[in-house]
PDB file of C-alpha atoms in Angstrom:
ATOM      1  CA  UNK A   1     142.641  21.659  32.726  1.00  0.00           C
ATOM      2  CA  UNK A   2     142.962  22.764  36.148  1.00  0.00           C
ATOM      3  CA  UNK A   3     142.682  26.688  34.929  1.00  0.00           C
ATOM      4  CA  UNK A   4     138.960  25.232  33.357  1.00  0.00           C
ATOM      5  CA  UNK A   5     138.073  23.574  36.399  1.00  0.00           C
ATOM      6  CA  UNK A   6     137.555  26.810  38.404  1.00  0.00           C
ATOM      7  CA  UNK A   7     136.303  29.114  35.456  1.00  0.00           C
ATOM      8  CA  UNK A   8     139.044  31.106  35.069  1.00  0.00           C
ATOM      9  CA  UNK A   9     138.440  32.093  31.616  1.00  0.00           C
ATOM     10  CA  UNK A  10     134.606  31.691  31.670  1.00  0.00           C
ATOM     11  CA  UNK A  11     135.552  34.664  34.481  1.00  0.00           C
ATOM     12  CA  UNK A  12     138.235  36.468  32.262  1.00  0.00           C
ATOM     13  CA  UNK A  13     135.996  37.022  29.684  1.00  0.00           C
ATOM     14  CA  UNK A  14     133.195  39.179  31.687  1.00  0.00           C
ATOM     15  CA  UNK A  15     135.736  42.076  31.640  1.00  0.00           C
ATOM     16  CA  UNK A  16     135.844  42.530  28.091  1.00  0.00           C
ATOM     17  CA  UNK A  17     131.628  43.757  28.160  1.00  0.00           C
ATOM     18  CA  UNK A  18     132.506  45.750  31.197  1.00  0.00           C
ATOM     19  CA  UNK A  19     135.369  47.860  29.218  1.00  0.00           C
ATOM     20  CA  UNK A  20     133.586  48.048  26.527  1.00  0.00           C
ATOM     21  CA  UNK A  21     130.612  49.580  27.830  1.00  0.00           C
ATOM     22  CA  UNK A  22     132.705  52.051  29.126  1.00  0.00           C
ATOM     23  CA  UNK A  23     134.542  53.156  27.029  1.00  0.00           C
ATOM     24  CA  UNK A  24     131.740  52.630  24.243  1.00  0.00           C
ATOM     25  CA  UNK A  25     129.664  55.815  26.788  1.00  0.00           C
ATOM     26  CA  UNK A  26     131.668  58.315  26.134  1.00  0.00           C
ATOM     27  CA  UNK A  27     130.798  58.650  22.509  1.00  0.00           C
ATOM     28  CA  UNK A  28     127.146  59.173  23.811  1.00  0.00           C
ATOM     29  CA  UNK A  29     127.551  62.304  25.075  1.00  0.00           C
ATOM     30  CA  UNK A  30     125.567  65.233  23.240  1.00  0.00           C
ATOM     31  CA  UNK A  31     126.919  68.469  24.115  1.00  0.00           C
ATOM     32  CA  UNK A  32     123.302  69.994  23.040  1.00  0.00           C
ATOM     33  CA  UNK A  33     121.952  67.499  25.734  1.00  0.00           C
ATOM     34  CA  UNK A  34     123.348  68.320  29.176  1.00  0.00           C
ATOM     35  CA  UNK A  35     121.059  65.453  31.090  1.00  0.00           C
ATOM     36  CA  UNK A  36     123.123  63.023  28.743  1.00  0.00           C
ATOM     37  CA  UNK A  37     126.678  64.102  30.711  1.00  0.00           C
ATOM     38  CA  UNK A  38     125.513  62.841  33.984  1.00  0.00           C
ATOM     39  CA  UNK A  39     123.588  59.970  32.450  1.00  0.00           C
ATOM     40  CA  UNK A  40     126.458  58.494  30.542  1.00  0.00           C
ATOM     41  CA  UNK A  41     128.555  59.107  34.175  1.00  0.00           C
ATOM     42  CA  UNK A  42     126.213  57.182  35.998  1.00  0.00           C
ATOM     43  CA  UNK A  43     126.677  54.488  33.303  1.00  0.00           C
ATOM     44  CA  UNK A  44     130.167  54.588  33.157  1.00  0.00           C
ATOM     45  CA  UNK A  45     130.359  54.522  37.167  1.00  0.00           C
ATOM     46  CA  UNK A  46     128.433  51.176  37.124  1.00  0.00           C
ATOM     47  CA  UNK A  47     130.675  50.010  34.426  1.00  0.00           C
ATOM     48  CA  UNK A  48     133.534  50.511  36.707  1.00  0.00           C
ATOM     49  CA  UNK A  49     132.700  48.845  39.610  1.00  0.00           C
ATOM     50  CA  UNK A  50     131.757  45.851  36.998  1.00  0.00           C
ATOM     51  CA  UNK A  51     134.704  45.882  36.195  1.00  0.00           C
ATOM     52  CA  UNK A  52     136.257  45.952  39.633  1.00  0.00           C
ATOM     53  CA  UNK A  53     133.996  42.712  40.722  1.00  0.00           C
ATOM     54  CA  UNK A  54     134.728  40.499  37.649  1.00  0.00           C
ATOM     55  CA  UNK A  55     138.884  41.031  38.382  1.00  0.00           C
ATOM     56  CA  UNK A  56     138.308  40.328  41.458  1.00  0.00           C
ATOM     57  CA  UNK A  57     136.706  37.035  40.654  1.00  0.00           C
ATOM     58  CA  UNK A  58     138.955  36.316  38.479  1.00  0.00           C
ATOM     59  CA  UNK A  59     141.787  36.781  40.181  1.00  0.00           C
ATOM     60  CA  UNK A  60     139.947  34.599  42.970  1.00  0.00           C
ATOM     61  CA  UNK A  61     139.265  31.817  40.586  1.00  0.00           C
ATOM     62  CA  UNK A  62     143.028  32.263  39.652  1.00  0.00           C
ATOM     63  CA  UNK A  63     144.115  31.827  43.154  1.00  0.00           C
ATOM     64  CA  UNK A  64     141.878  28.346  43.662  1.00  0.00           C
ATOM     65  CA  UNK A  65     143.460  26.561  40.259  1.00  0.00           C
ATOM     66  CA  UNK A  66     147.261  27.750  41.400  1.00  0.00           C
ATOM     67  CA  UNK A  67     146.128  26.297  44.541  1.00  0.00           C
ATOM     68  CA  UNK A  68     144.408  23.400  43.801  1.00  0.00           C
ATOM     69  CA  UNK A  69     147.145  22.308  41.147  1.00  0.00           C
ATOM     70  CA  UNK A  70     149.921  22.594  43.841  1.00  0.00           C
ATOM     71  CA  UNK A  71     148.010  20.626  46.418  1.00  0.00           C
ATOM     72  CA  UNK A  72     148.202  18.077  43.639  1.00  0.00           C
ATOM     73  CA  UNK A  73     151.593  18.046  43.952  1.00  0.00           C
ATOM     74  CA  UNK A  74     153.511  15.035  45.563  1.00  0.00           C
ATOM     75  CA  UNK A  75     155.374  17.473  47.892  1.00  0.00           C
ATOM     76  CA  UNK A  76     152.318  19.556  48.741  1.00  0.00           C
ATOM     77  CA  UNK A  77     150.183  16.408  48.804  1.00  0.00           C
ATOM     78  CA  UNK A  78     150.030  16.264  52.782  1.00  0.00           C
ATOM     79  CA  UNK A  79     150.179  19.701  53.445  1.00  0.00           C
ATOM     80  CA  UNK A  80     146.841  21.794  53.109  1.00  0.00           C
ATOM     81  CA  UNK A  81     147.248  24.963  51.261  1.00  0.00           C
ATOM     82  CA  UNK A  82     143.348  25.752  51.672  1.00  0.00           C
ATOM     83  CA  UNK A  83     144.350  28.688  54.531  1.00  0.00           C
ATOM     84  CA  UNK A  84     147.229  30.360  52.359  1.00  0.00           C
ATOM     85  CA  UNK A  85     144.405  30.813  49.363  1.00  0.00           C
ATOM     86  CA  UNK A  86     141.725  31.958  51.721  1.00  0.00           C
ATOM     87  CA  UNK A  87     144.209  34.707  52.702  1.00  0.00           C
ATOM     88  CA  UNK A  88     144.799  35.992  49.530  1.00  0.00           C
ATOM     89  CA  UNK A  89     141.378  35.904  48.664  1.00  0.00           C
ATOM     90  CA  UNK A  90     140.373  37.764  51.647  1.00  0.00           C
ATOM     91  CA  UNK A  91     142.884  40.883  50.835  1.00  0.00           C
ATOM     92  CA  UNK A  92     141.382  40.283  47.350  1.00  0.00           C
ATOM     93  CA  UNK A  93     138.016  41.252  48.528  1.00  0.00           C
ATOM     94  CA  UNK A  94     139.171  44.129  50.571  1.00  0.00           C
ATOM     95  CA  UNK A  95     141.083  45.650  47.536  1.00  0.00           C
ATOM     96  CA  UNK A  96     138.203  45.443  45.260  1.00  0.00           C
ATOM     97  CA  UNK A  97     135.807  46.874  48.758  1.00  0.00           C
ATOM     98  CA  UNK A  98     138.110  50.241  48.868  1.00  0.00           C
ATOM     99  CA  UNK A  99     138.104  50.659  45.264  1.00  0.00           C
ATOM    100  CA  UNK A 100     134.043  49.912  44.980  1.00  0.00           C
ATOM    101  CA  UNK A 101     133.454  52.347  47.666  1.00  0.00           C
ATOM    102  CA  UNK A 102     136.200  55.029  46.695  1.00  0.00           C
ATOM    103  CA  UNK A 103     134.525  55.107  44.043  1.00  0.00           C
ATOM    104  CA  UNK A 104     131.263  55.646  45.210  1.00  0.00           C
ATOM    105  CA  UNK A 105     131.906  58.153  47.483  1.00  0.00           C
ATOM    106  CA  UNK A 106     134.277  60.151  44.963  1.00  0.00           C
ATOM    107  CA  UNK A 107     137.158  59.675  47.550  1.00  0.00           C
ATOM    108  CA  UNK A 108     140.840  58.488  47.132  1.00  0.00           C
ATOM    109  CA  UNK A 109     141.343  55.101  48.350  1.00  0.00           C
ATOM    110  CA  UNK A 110     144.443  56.418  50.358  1.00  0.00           C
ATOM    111  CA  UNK A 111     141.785  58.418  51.956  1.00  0.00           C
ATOM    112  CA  UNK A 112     139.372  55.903  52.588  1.00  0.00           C
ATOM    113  CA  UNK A 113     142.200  53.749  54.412  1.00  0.00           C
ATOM    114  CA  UNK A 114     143.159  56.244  56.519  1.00  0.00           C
ATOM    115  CA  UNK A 115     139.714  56.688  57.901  1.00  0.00           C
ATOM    116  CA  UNK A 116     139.818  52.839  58.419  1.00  0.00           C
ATOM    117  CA  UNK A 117     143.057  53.347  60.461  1.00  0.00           C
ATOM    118  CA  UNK A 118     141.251  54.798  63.554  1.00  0.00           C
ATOM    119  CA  UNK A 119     138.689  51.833  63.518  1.00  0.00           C
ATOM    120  CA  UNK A 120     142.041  49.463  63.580  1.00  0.00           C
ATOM    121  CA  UNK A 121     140.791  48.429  67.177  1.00  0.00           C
ATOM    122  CA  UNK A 122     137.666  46.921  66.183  1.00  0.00           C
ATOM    123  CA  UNK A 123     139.114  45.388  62.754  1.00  0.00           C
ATOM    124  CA  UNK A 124     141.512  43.482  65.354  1.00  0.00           C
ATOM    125  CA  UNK A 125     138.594  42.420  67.213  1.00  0.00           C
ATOM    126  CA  UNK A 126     136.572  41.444  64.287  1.00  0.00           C
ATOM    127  CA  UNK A 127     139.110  39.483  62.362  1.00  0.00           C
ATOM    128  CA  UNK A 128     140.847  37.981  65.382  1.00  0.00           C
ATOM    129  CA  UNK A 129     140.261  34.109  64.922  1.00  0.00           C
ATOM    130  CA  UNK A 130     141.037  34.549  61.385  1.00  0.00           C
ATOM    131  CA  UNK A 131     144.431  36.733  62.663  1.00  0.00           C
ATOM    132  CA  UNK A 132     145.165  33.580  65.140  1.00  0.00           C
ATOM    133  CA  UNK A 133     144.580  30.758  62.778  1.00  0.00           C
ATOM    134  CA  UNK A 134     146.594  32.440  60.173  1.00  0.00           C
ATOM    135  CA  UNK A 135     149.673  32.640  62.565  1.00  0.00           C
ATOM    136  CA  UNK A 136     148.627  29.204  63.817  1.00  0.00           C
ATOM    137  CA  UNK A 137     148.989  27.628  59.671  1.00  0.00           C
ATOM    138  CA  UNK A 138     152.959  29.471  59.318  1.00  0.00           C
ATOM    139  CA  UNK A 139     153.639  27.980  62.965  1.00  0.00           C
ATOM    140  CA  UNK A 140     152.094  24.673  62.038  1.00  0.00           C
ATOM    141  CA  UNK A 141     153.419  24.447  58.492  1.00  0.00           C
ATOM    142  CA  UNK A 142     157.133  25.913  59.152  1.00  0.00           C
ATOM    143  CA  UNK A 143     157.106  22.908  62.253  1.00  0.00           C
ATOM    144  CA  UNK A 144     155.870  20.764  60.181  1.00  0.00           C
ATOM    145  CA  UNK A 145     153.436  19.653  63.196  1.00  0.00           C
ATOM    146  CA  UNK A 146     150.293  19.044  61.816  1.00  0.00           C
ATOM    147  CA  UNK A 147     149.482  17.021  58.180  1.00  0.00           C
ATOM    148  CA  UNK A 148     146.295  16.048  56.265  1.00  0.00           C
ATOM    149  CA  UNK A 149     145.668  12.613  57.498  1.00  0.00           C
ATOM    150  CA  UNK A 150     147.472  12.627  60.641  1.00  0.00           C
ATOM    151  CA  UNK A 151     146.450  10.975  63.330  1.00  0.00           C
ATOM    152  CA  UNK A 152     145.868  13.177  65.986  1.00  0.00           C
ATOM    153  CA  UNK A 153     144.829  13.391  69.437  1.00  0.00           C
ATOM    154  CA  UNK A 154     143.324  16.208  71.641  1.00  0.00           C
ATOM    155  CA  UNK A 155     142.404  15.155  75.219  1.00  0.00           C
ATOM    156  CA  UNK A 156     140.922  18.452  76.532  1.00  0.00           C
ATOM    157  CA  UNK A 157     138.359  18.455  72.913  1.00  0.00           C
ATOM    158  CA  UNK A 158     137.538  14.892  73.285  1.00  0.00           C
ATOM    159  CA  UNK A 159     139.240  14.748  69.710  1.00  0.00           C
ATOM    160  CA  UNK A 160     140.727  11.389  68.391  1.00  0.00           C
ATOM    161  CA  UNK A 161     140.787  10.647  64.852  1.00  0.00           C
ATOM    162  CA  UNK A 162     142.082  11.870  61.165  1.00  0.00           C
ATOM    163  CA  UNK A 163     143.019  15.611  60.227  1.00  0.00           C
ATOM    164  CA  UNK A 164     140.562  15.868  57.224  1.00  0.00           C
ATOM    165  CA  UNK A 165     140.725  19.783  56.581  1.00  0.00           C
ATOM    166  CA  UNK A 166     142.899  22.658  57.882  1.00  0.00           C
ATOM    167  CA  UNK A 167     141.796  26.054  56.732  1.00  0.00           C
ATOM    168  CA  UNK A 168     142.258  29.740  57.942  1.00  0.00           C
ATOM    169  CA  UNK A 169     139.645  29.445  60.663  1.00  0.00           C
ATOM    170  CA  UNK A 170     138.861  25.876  61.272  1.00  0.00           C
ATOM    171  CA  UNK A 171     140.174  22.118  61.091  1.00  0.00           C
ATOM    172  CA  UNK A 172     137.970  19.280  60.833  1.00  0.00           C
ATOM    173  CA  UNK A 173     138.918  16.095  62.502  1.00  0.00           C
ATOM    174  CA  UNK A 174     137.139  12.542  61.495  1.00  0.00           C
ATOM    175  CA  UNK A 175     136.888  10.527  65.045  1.00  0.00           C
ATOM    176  CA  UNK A 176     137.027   6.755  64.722  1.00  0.00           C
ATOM    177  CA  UNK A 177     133.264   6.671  65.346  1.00  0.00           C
ATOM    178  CA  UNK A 178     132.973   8.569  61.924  1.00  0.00           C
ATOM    179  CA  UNK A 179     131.538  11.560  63.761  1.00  0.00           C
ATOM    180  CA  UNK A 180     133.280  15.119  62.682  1.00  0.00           C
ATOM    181  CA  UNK A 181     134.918  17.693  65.287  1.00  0.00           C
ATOM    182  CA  UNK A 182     135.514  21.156  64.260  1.00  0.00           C
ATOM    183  CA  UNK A 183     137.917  23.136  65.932  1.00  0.00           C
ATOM    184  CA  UNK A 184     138.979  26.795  65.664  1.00  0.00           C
ATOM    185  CA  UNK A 185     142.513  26.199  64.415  1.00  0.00           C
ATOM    186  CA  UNK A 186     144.442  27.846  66.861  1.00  0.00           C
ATOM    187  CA  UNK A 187     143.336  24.973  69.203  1.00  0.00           C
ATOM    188  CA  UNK A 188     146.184  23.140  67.595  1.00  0.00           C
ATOM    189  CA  UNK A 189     148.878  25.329  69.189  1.00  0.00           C
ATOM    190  CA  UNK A 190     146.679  26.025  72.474  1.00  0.00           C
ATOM    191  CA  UNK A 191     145.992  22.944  73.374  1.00  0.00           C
ATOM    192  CA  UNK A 192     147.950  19.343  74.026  1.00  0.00           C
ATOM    193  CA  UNK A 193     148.263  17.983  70.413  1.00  0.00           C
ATOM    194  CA  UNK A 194     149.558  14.059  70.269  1.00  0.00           C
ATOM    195  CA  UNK A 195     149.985  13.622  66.826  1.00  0.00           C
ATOM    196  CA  UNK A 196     150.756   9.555  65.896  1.00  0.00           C
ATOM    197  CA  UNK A 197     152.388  10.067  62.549  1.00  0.00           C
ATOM    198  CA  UNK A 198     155.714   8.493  63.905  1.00  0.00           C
ATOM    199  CA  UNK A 199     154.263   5.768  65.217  1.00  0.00           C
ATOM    200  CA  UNK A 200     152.500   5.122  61.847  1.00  0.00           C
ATOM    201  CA  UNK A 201     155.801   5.742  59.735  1.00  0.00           C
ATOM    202  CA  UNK A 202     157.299   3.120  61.890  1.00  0.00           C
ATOM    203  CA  UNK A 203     154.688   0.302  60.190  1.00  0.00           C
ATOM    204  CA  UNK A 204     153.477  -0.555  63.684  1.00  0.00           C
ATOM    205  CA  UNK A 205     149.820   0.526  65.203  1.00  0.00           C
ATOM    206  CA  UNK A 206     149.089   1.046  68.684  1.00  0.00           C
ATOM    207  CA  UNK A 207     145.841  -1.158  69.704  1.00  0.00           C
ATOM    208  CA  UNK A 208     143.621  -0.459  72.882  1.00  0.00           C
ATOM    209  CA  UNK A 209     141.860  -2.808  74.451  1.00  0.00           C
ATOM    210  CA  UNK A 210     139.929  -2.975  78.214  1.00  0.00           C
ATOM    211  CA  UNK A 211     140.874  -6.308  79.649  1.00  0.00           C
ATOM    212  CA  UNK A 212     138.427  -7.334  82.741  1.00  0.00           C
ATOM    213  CA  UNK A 213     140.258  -8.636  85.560  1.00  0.00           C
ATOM    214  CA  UNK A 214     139.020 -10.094  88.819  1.00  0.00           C
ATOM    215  CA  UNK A 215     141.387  -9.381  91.458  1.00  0.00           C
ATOM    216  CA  UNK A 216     140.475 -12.130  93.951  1.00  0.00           C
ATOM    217  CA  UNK A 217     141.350 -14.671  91.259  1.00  0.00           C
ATOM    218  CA  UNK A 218     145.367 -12.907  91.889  1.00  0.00           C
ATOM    219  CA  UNK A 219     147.788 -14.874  93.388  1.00  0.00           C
ATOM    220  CA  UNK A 220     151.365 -14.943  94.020  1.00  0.00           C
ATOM    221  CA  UNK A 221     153.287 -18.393  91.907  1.00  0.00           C
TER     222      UNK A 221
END
């Protein structure tokens, strides 16, 4: 069920027409014909970056029902798993970019990374929030300081409320005015966190209240 949720095999199944194609092209070659040989490449070119795109989205669609059916889960249940599946998918989507432009260009995708290795600098810079929140989800979940529905607190964000979402790059808060804060996620372990989970486990709830005084009505017994 959870597998037809996401479309895995709806997904699956557009890399059958992609093979076939293929490998139905070669037989369409006419040796008397030489405009067919780099016709039926072109063909078979397109074909394989089809092919490349609809694994990928498979294996995407994959990665959000394994998900999805462990976040249902009784020991996942708290816990978000949205960031772990975001990271897969992301190295998912730089796989299938080498191979689509390897083969493009004609070029070994060993060679295409090592081009990318001198432009390592400005990757860093590009991906850094993702690169922070990512270490800030294995700090958070191996500390077990944050959960989905936690009562949290962050003073220097003006943040009080419910931990609704925690993903890769952000984590969405519900205030007790309903209003929604979103935070980059390594906010979490940059900032002063109070998290009230104990205080809820204990079965008692902290209530604030402003009580108006008048000080000249003070007196000593």
């Amino acid at each position: 069920q959870t597998l037809a949720k996401h479309h895995v095999f709806k997904r699956l199944s557009h890399i059958a027409p992609g093979i076939f194609i293929f490998l139905a092209m070669s037989f369409a070659i006419y040796p008397d014909h030489h405009w067919t040989v780099s016709l039926v490449m072109a063909i078979q070119l397109i074909a394989q970056v089809y092919i490349i795109i609809a694994i990928i989205w498979f294996l995407v669609a994959f990665v959000d029902a394994m998900f999805g059916y462990f976040q249902t889960l009784p020991y996942f249940k708290n816990h978000s798993l949205k960031s772990y599946a975001q990271i897969i998918k992301i190295i998912l989507f730089f796989i299938a970019f080498v191979l689509v432009v390897s083969l493009l260009l004609n070029k070994s995708p060993i060679a295409f990374l090592t081009g990318l290795g001198a432009l390592s600098a400005v990757l860093m810079l590009v991906f850094k929030d993702t690169i922070l929140g990512f270490v800030t989800n294995i700090q958070v979940a191996a500390l077990d300081l944050i959960r989905v529905g936690d009562w949290i607190t962050i003073p220097s964000a003006g943040v009080d409320g419910d931990v609704m979402d925690v993903s890769i790059n952000t984590v969405k808060i519900r205030n007790f005015d309903k209003t929604i804060s979103t935070l980059p996620t390594y906010t979490l372990i940059n900032n002063s966190v109070q998290n009230w989970r104990g205080m809820q486990e204990t079965g008692g709830r902290r209530i604030k209240r402003s009580i108006s005084i008048d000080i000249s009505t003070i007196k000593f017994c």
